[in-house]
């Protein structure tokens, strides 16, 4: 086995020179041994690791000292190892700044509005909608169920369509559609009308989050990606915070105006805001590096060329249309099932934070009066949203700075276990457990809501050359979440049981434990096979025995 960590060329693409080969003037073409790979087994480049010779020399020189052991640890760990990066050129700096100003800004505004439109149903429910529409059962759960079903059904087709239709047409068009539907909810007179409108809302919103995450993977490099995904993801919390704050403001200023209740004004204002952002998207979304948006006045041809160079430099492919062949290839990858399962569990584990307002609304004073007013029920969860925003940013920044995903996912899992354990005790023994522990637990749950961006960034690291698989797996992940939520939240978090859920917090403990175990397992597999060999038996439907056999063949050469 050659001492350098080789780069293998994808079929139909030129061979890329290995960094170690560049230093000694050799190239992959001169190597005695180059593995033959078929298109189905094309390698997926991973992180660049130091050569075996270099590591052995360092170990021999320093094995007898304490510092030597520390160096050995840092050589082996991607937490401390940073890939060498060149200083950005002025053009590249300008490109990144423009992407942040237009693409990321649009994404963040869209996400705030999306989550505002998606969660305002809970704010409206505790602000008069329940009484006006006579919602005295589990109608709130069914509002979420109908939304989740339609969202799930449209998500995968939407991810395919976005590879055929320009994102600058598709994403803003959907946003305008859901803005209209949001405003129409203000006219609803019964639960059945809300059910129907929530179905259409789910169809229109289906591509927003996965579509933007997919675009980020084409425009940002590995050292930039998690931060941007984290900022975008944190806008969910901003939308939730705005929903509560907006409802408080509306109740104070618009309640009864033109004969409409405050919760109806909430949907009207949300709808108008969504329409404005949707129109802006036609100009702010850049599409793909090799097929830029002609209406994106801020993106020049030089910027598009630089974006293409950045893709090549980091071994990433540009957008390709998803075909039956690429879909079948993706279906054959075990990673196409593992990542969605991990993502679903990471969403379900802290899901109790969504019912913080129901917990507040259920509390009573000794005389039977509500502990909190309607305005306070909407305002108090804003503190949790602020915690969420800050923590998501911190997790994402740490991920890019230290170039690690798994360690921060495990850390969030450990933190997330604490409030789940406390709430399990409180719901079982509310009379003997201080109510302050429940308040603290709900707020602590917001600390562990930064898993999504790290999982998607990890996926991008695992499959840098397979844009079709990345796009589909992101779709599978989000579709899986909403498919599970469409039925699970009715069973696990029924509104009629709030706040003393029978099994919800216990299940959250199980979900967090599974997240931790799966992250550790994926990291072990990634380290054992992908980082060392950069071949696909691990990722594609082949067996791991093939990868081990490949290692043994190379060892025989030595």
XYZ file of C-alpha atoms in Angstrom:
558
model
C 0.000 0.000 0.000
C 1.435 3.372 -0.941
C 2.252 5.553 2.036
C 0.148 8.421 0.806
C -3.605 8.699 1.233
C -4.750 8.398 -2.365
C -7.511 10.257 -4.148
C -9.314 8.048 -6.650
C -11.045 9.545 -9.656
C -14.696 9.187 -10.280
C -15.628 7.539 -13.584
C -15.681 10.160 -16.304
C -13.727 12.701 -14.255
C -10.047 13.528 -14.255
C -7.862 12.075 -11.585
C -7.163 14.564 -8.800
C -3.616 14.743 -7.489
C -3.034 13.720 -3.915
C -1.628 16.475 -1.684
C 1.217 14.229 -0.515
C 2.039 13.304 -4.120
C 2.155 16.978 -5.020
C 4.960 17.506 -2.525
C 7.172 14.772 -3.985
C 6.307 15.426 -7.625
C 4.474 12.136 -8.206
C 0.848 11.551 -9.114
C -1.789 8.856 -8.885
C -1.016 7.820 -12.460
C 2.481 6.738 -11.341
C 1.260 4.573 -8.456
C 1.775 0.842 -8.840
C -1.592 0.035 -7.385
C -4.813 1.835 -8.248
C -8.085 0.178 -7.361
C -10.610 -0.281 -10.118
C -14.019 1.005 -9.197
C -17.264 0.868 -11.103
C -19.697 3.757 -11.274
C -21.846 2.154 -8.580
C -18.764 1.815 -6.334
C -17.190 5.240 -6.972
C -15.298 6.523 -3.968
C -16.587 9.263 -1.731
C -13.723 11.449 -0.571
C -13.507 12.058 3.138
C -11.216 14.187 5.302
C -7.545 14.270 4.310
C -5.422 12.450 6.880
C -1.640 12.549 7.387
C 0.444 9.900 5.624
C 1.330 6.706 7.471
C 5.068 7.458 7.145
C 4.665 10.883 8.713
C 2.687 9.493 11.623
C 5.211 6.723 12.256
C 8.116 9.184 12.313
C 6.360 11.361 14.871
C 5.502 8.404 17.043
C 9.129 7.150 17.027
C 10.516 10.582 17.891
C 8.146 11.333 20.760
C 6.802 8.063 22.167
C 8.902 8.316 25.329
C 7.537 11.664 26.477
C 4.191 12.898 27.752
C 3.995 15.359 24.858
C 4.530 12.450 22.529
C 1.395 10.762 23.780
C -0.550 13.996 23.399
C 0.667 14.350 19.806
C -0.386 10.776 19.063
C -3.874 11.543 20.329
C -4.174 14.737 18.308
C -2.875 13.010 15.172
C -5.637 10.441 15.461
C -8.460 12.808 16.325
C -10.302 15.020 13.866
C -11.274 17.208 16.807
C -7.760 18.652 16.891
C -6.658 18.029 13.317
C -7.509 20.876 10.964
C -7.199 20.464 7.231
C -4.708 22.881 5.680
C -6.470 25.806 4.066
C -5.149 28.588 1.889
C -6.007 32.194 2.497
C -9.041 33.206 0.482
C -8.560 35.418 -2.530
C -10.402 38.760 -2.578
C -12.839 37.299 -5.125
C -13.581 34.300 -2.923
C -14.033 36.528 0.120
C -16.451 38.658 -1.864
C -18.344 35.566 -3.034
C -18.799 34.273 0.516
C -19.935 37.682 1.728
C -22.478 37.920 -1.080
C -23.738 34.410 -0.431
C -24.236 35.318 3.211
C -25.944 38.581 2.328
C -28.368 37.141 -0.218
C -28.649 33.324 -0.118
C -28.266 32.912 3.638
C -30.361 36.002 4.402
C -33.199 34.783 2.208
C -32.950 31.335 3.762
C -33.085 32.759 7.265
C -36.010 35.070 6.506
C -37.853 32.233 4.797
C -37.183 29.891 7.711
C -38.398 32.434 10.248
C -41.607 32.917 8.276
C -42.010 29.191 7.624
C -41.717 28.279 11.263
C -43.882 31.262 12.220
C -46.589 29.999 9.861
C -46.059 26.429 11.043
C -46.215 27.070 14.796
C -48.693 29.939 14.991
C -51.423 27.311 15.241
C -50.277 26.638 18.825
C -50.196 30.358 19.633
C -53.666 30.810 18.161
C -54.928 27.756 20.043
C -54.064 29.238 23.434
C -55.222 32.724 22.386
C -58.911 32.153 21.687
C -58.996 29.742 18.743
C -59.772 26.806 21.021
C -62.886 28.495 22.416
C -64.045 30.133 19.161
C -63.904 26.908 17.128
C -64.904 24.682 20.085
C -61.748 22.587 20.014
C -62.117 20.586 23.202
C -60.553 17.292 22.112
C -57.275 16.473 20.402
C -57.938 18.753 17.422
C -54.609 20.549 17.943
C -52.791 17.237 17.526
C -54.771 16.516 14.360
C -53.900 19.945 12.941
C -50.273 18.849 13.198
C -51.092 15.367 11.874
C -52.750 16.571 8.654
C -49.912 19.017 8.075
C -47.293 16.318 8.647
C -48.933 13.807 6.288
C -49.081 16.198 3.345
C -45.619 17.579 4.112
C -44.220 14.057 4.093
C -45.952 13.024 0.859
C -44.711 16.035 -1.113
C -41.186 16.245 0.260
C -39.415 13.592 -1.838
C -41.106 14.655 -5.125
C -40.159 18.234 -4.300
C -36.504 17.267 -3.804
C -36.552 15.601 -7.230
C -38.307 18.539 -8.894
C -35.703 20.960 -7.573
C -33.076 19.189 -9.715
C -35.162 19.860 -12.855
C -36.728 23.264 -12.075
C -34.597 26.214 -11.010
C -34.700 26.612 -7.217
C -35.217 30.343 -7.768
C -38.587 29.483 -9.332
C -39.593 26.498 -7.230
C -38.833 27.644 -3.682
C -40.297 31.196 -3.924
C -43.332 29.840 -5.788
C -44.067 27.424 -2.971
C -43.555 30.188 -0.423
C -46.117 32.405 -2.101
C -48.537 29.464 -2.094
C -48.205 28.810 1.615
C -48.529 32.530 2.355
C -51.958 32.525 0.703
C -53.022 29.389 2.588
C -51.835 30.833 5.911
C -53.969 33.935 5.426
C -57.006 31.788 4.560
C -56.870 30.042 7.960
C -58.088 33.349 9.421
C -61.443 32.672 7.717
C -61.897 29.164 9.181
C -65.121 28.548 11.108
C -64.561 24.963 12.273
C -61.896 22.333 12.722
C -62.595 20.587 9.393
C -61.782 23.733 7.416
C -58.522 24.059 9.330
C -57.720 20.409 8.568
C -58.078 21.041 4.817
C -55.989 24.209 4.871
C -53.271 22.521 6.932
C -53.006 19.832 4.237
C -52.277 22.478 1.587
C -49.901 24.266 3.941
C -47.879 21.074 4.332
C -47.713 20.552 0.555
C -46.382 24.068 -0.058
C -43.896 24.120 2.822
C -42.418 20.707 2.069
C -39.333 21.809 0.113
C -38.325 24.885 2.096
C -35.999 23.408 4.741
C -34.480 20.507 2.750
C -34.274 22.638 -0.395
C -32.237 25.344 1.317
C -30.022 22.823 3.094
C -29.314 21.207 -0.276
C -28.357 24.563 -1.807
C -25.988 25.313 1.059
C -24.070 22.115 0.291
C -23.341 23.397 -3.235
C -22.203 26.887 -2.282
C -20.330 26.516 1.031
C -17.162 24.565 1.822
C -16.796 22.063 4.710
C -15.272 24.697 7.014
C -18.159 27.096 6.270
C -21.094 24.730 6.025
C -22.114 23.849 9.591
C -22.104 27.501 10.707
C -24.444 28.524 7.902
C -26.681 25.523 8.436
C -26.730 26.328 12.138
C -27.690 29.961 11.563
C -30.416 28.856 9.158
C -31.682 26.161 11.503
C -31.753 28.553 14.466
C -34.311 30.627 12.610
C -36.865 27.992 13.553
C -36.490 29.236 17.116
C -36.682 32.841 15.933
C -39.943 32.011 14.168
C -41.311 30.411 17.318
C -40.217 33.408 19.392
C -41.820 35.786 16.899
C -45.053 33.790 16.957
C -45.415 34.284 20.692
C -44.275 37.922 20.601
C -46.470 38.711 17.605
C -49.498 37.153 19.256
C -48.905 39.221 22.397
C -48.648 42.403 20.306
C -51.753 41.530 18.294
C -53.826 40.833 21.389
C -52.841 44.240 22.719
C -53.469 46.200 19.517
C -55.709 44.341 17.024
C -58.060 42.268 19.183
C -61.558 42.997 17.869
C -60.433 45.282 15.020
C -62.792 45.021 12.032
C -64.722 42.452 14.039
C -61.858 39.902 13.992
C -60.326 38.144 16.978
C -56.606 38.568 17.588
C -55.730 34.999 16.593
C -57.300 35.579 13.166
C -55.167 38.697 12.661
C -52.128 36.536 13.442
C -52.736 34.387 10.360
C -53.465 37.393 8.128
C -50.267 39.203 9.098
C -48.232 36.009 8.764
C -49.613 35.452 5.276
C -48.733 38.952 4.075
C -45.191 38.672 5.442
C -44.755 35.326 3.661
C -45.825 36.778 0.307
C -43.218 39.549 0.537
C -40.391 37.118 1.311
C -41.522 34.802 -1.487
C -41.279 37.537 -4.117
C -37.760 38.456 -2.920
C -36.654 34.853 -3.414
C -36.868 35.129 -7.215
C -33.824 37.427 -7.050
C -31.960 36.267 -3.951
C -31.593 32.538 -4.683
C -28.509 31.900 -6.891
C -29.562 28.407 -8.112
C -26.446 26.238 -8.726
C -22.782 27.218 -9.326
C -22.701 25.850 -12.896
C -26.221 27.060 -13.663
C -26.562 30.430 -11.880
C -29.790 32.397 -11.643
C -29.839 35.077 -14.383
C -32.058 37.257 -12.170
C -29.503 37.179 -9.315
C -28.086 40.638 -10.032
C -25.591 40.258 -7.193
C -23.838 37.177 -8.654
C -21.393 37.835 -11.494
C -19.892 35.287 -13.872
C -16.593 35.556 -11.980
C -18.366 34.649 -8.751
C -20.015 31.651 -10.420
C -16.639 30.473 -11.738
C -15.113 30.841 -8.289
C -17.981 28.823 -6.802
C -17.303 26.038 -9.326
C -13.595 26.113 -8.467
C -14.477 25.790 -4.773
C -16.556 22.694 -5.525
C -13.652 21.114 -7.398
C -11.128 22.117 -4.753
C -13.078 20.327 -2.039
C -14.000 17.314 -4.142
C -17.684 18.138 -4.340
C -19.914 17.711 -7.364
C -22.419 20.214 -8.703
C -26.135 19.525 -8.997
C -27.247 16.649 -11.199
C -30.745 15.641 -12.160
C -32.070 12.780 -10.097
C -32.826 9.794 -12.339
C -34.076 6.278 -11.675
C -30.485 5.066 -11.819
C -29.307 7.515 -9.155
C -32.383 6.771 -7.042
C -31.648 3.034 -7.212
C -28.016 3.668 -6.299
C -29.125 5.690 -3.306
C -31.552 2.958 -2.232
C -28.634 0.503 -2.208
C -26.665 2.599 0.307
C -27.142 1.702 3.946
C -26.250 5.307 4.799
C -29.513 6.290 3.056
C -31.357 4.591 5.914
C -28.967 5.242 8.763
C -28.840 9.057 8.459
C -32.651 9.454 8.253
C -33.086 7.163 11.269
C -30.526 9.186 13.229
C -32.169 12.441 12.203
C -35.660 11.236 13.157
C -34.510 10.142 16.607
C -32.666 13.427 17.153
C -35.885 15.343 16.395
C -38.161 13.138 18.491
C -35.901 13.052 21.558
C -36.330 16.730 22.621
C -39.813 17.131 21.116
C -41.391 17.999 24.453
C -40.237 21.606 24.140
C -43.053 22.141 21.616
C -45.567 21.765 24.445
C -44.064 24.256 26.858
C -47.016 26.602 26.305
C -49.527 23.806 27.059
C -47.658 23.154 30.308
C -47.958 26.831 31.222
C -51.626 27.000 30.224
C -52.474 23.975 32.391
C -51.088 25.408 35.634
C -53.640 26.678 38.169
C -53.481 28.738 41.339
C -54.904 27.279 44.584
C -58.169 29.153 43.925
C -58.491 27.566 40.478
C -57.532 30.643 38.430
C -54.858 30.311 35.725
C -51.313 30.824 36.974
C -50.369 32.646 33.769
C -52.367 34.981 31.535
C -52.733 34.282 27.808
C -50.088 36.923 27.048
C -47.671 35.306 29.498
C -48.302 31.826 28.081
C -47.191 33.158 24.680
C -44.318 35.246 26.037
C -42.530 32.890 28.453
C -41.463 30.314 25.802
C -39.628 33.149 24.038
C -36.874 32.698 26.645
C -36.519 29.087 25.539
C -36.323 30.191 21.932
C -33.501 32.576 22.793
C -31.609 29.739 24.483
C -32.184 27.622 21.384
C -30.796 30.271 19.018
C -27.630 30.835 21.024
C -26.957 27.128 21.530
C -27.521 26.200 17.876
C -25.007 28.876 16.887
C -22.500 27.623 19.453
C -22.827 23.978 18.363
C -22.484 24.914 14.676
C -19.476 27.213 15.172
C -17.681 24.614 17.286
C -18.362 22.002 14.624
C -16.661 24.033 11.878
C -13.824 25.280 14.074
C -12.842 21.795 15.261
C -14.103 20.001 12.127
C -16.075 17.442 14.121
C -19.742 16.490 14.051
C -20.107 13.338 16.142
C -18.630 14.654 19.392
C -21.066 17.551 19.535
C -24.004 15.297 18.695
C -23.071 12.973 21.556
C -22.660 15.967 23.879
C -26.154 17.192 23.032
C -27.521 13.715 23.652
C -26.006 13.627 27.131
C -27.350 17.096 27.929
C -30.770 16.170 26.549
C -31.059 13.173 28.863
C -31.050 15.355 31.986
C -34.405 17.194 31.518
C -36.049 14.003 30.251
C -35.111 12.166 33.439
C -36.296 15.048 35.623
C -39.624 15.333 33.773
C -40.163 11.583 34.048
C -39.971 11.972 37.806
C -42.128 15.136 37.891
C -44.965 13.708 35.758
C -45.060 10.581 37.924
C -44.881 12.412 41.266
C -46.054 16.014 40.711
C -47.160 16.466 44.308
C -43.746 15.701 45.772
C -41.528 17.088 43.002
C -40.943 20.866 42.952
C -42.665 22.651 40.084
C -39.443 24.604 39.597
C -37.794 21.416 38.327
C -40.376 21.249 35.529
C -39.729 24.868 34.526
C -35.976 24.244 34.515
C -36.348 21.034 32.506
C -38.433 22.624 29.765
C -35.874 25.413 29.396
C -32.967 22.943 29.503
C -34.516 20.993 26.628
C -33.734 23.926 24.331
C -29.991 23.343 24.864
C -30.022 20.204 22.729
C -31.847 21.404 19.604
C -28.725 21.857 17.457
C -28.464 18.306 16.123
C -30.072 18.868 12.706
C -27.374 21.026 11.070
C -24.597 18.777 12.346
C -26.217 15.615 10.965
C -26.747 17.177 7.527
C -23.200 18.589 7.528
C -21.925 15.123 8.431
C -23.871 13.704 5.484
C -22.171 16.238 3.202
C -18.786 15.078 4.515
C -19.670 11.431 3.925
C -20.914 11.881 0.337
C -19.036 14.840 -1.178
C -19.175 13.520 -4.763
C -22.735 12.182 -4.874
C -25.027 15.190 -5.094
C -28.043 13.091 -6.094
C -27.713 10.852 -3.054
C -27.236 13.851 -0.752
C -30.358 15.532 -2.090
C -32.454 12.393 -1.725
C -31.149 11.489 1.737
C -31.932 14.983 3.017
C -35.423 14.472 1.647
C -35.719 11.026 3.232
C -34.667 12.454 6.583
C -37.220 15.249 6.667
C -39.954 13.076 5.165
C -39.226 10.448 7.784
C -39.581 13.004 10.572
C -42.979 14.181 9.401
C -44.136 10.646 8.622
C -43.412 9.658 12.207
C -44.792 12.893 13.666
C -48.044 12.445 11.753
C -49.042 9.653 14.135
C -46.561 9.565 17.002
C -47.269 12.954 18.561
C -50.958 12.070 18.905
C -49.988 8.957 20.860
C -46.941 10.255 22.726
C -47.924 13.883 23.401
C -51.757 13.968 23.396
C -53.025 17.429 24.316
C -55.647 15.874 26.594
C -52.880 14.495 28.856
C -50.932 17.767 29.152
C -48.865 18.310 31.180
C -48.754 14.855 32.814
C -47.863 12.751 29.798
C -47.810 9.034 30.581
C -44.938 7.798 28.434
C -43.569 10.782 26.513
C -40.545 11.655 28.619
C -39.603 8.015 29.141
C -39.563 7.513 25.366
C -37.446 10.647 24.993
C -34.823 9.021 27.215
C -34.784 5.979 24.933
C -34.498 8.187 21.826
C -31.531 10.101 23.232
C -29.732 6.882 24.159
C -30.234 5.595 20.613
C -28.880 8.855 19.168
C -25.719 8.547 21.265
C -25.167 4.895 20.335
C -25.790 5.546 16.615
C -23.383 8.494 16.516
C -20.670 6.437 18.168
C -21.335 3.550 15.796
C -21.229 5.738 12.688
C -18.032 7.367 13.868
C -16.381 3.970 14.400
C -17.382 2.832 10.905
C -16.323 6.139 9.366
C -12.918 5.930 11.025
C -12.318 2.247 10.341
C -13.239 2.250 6.676
C -14.047 5.616 5.118
C -11.195 7.690 6.519
C -8.624 5.001 5.747
C -9.742 3.608 2.410
C -12.184 6.160 0.911
C -13.972 3.349 -0.939
C -17.688 2.648 -1.100
C -18.352 -0.903 0.152
C -19.204 0.829 3.444
C -21.623 3.286 1.838
C -23.027 1.289 -1.057
C -24.836 -1.994 -0.734
C -21.620 -4.009 -0.694
C -20.352 -5.802 2.374
C -17.750 -4.555 4.778
C -15.823 -7.756 4.090
C -14.813 -6.303 0.733
C -13.309 -3.273 2.411
C -11.393 -5.462 4.848
C -10.153 -7.629 1.986
C -8.949 -4.499 0.195
C -6.941 -3.533 3.262
C -5.363 -6.974 3.533
C -4.306 -6.913 -0.124
C -2.541 -3.606 0.353
C -0.873 -4.841 3.521
C 0.556 -7.757 1.562
C 2.245 -5.287 -0.792
C 4.106 -3.766 2.137
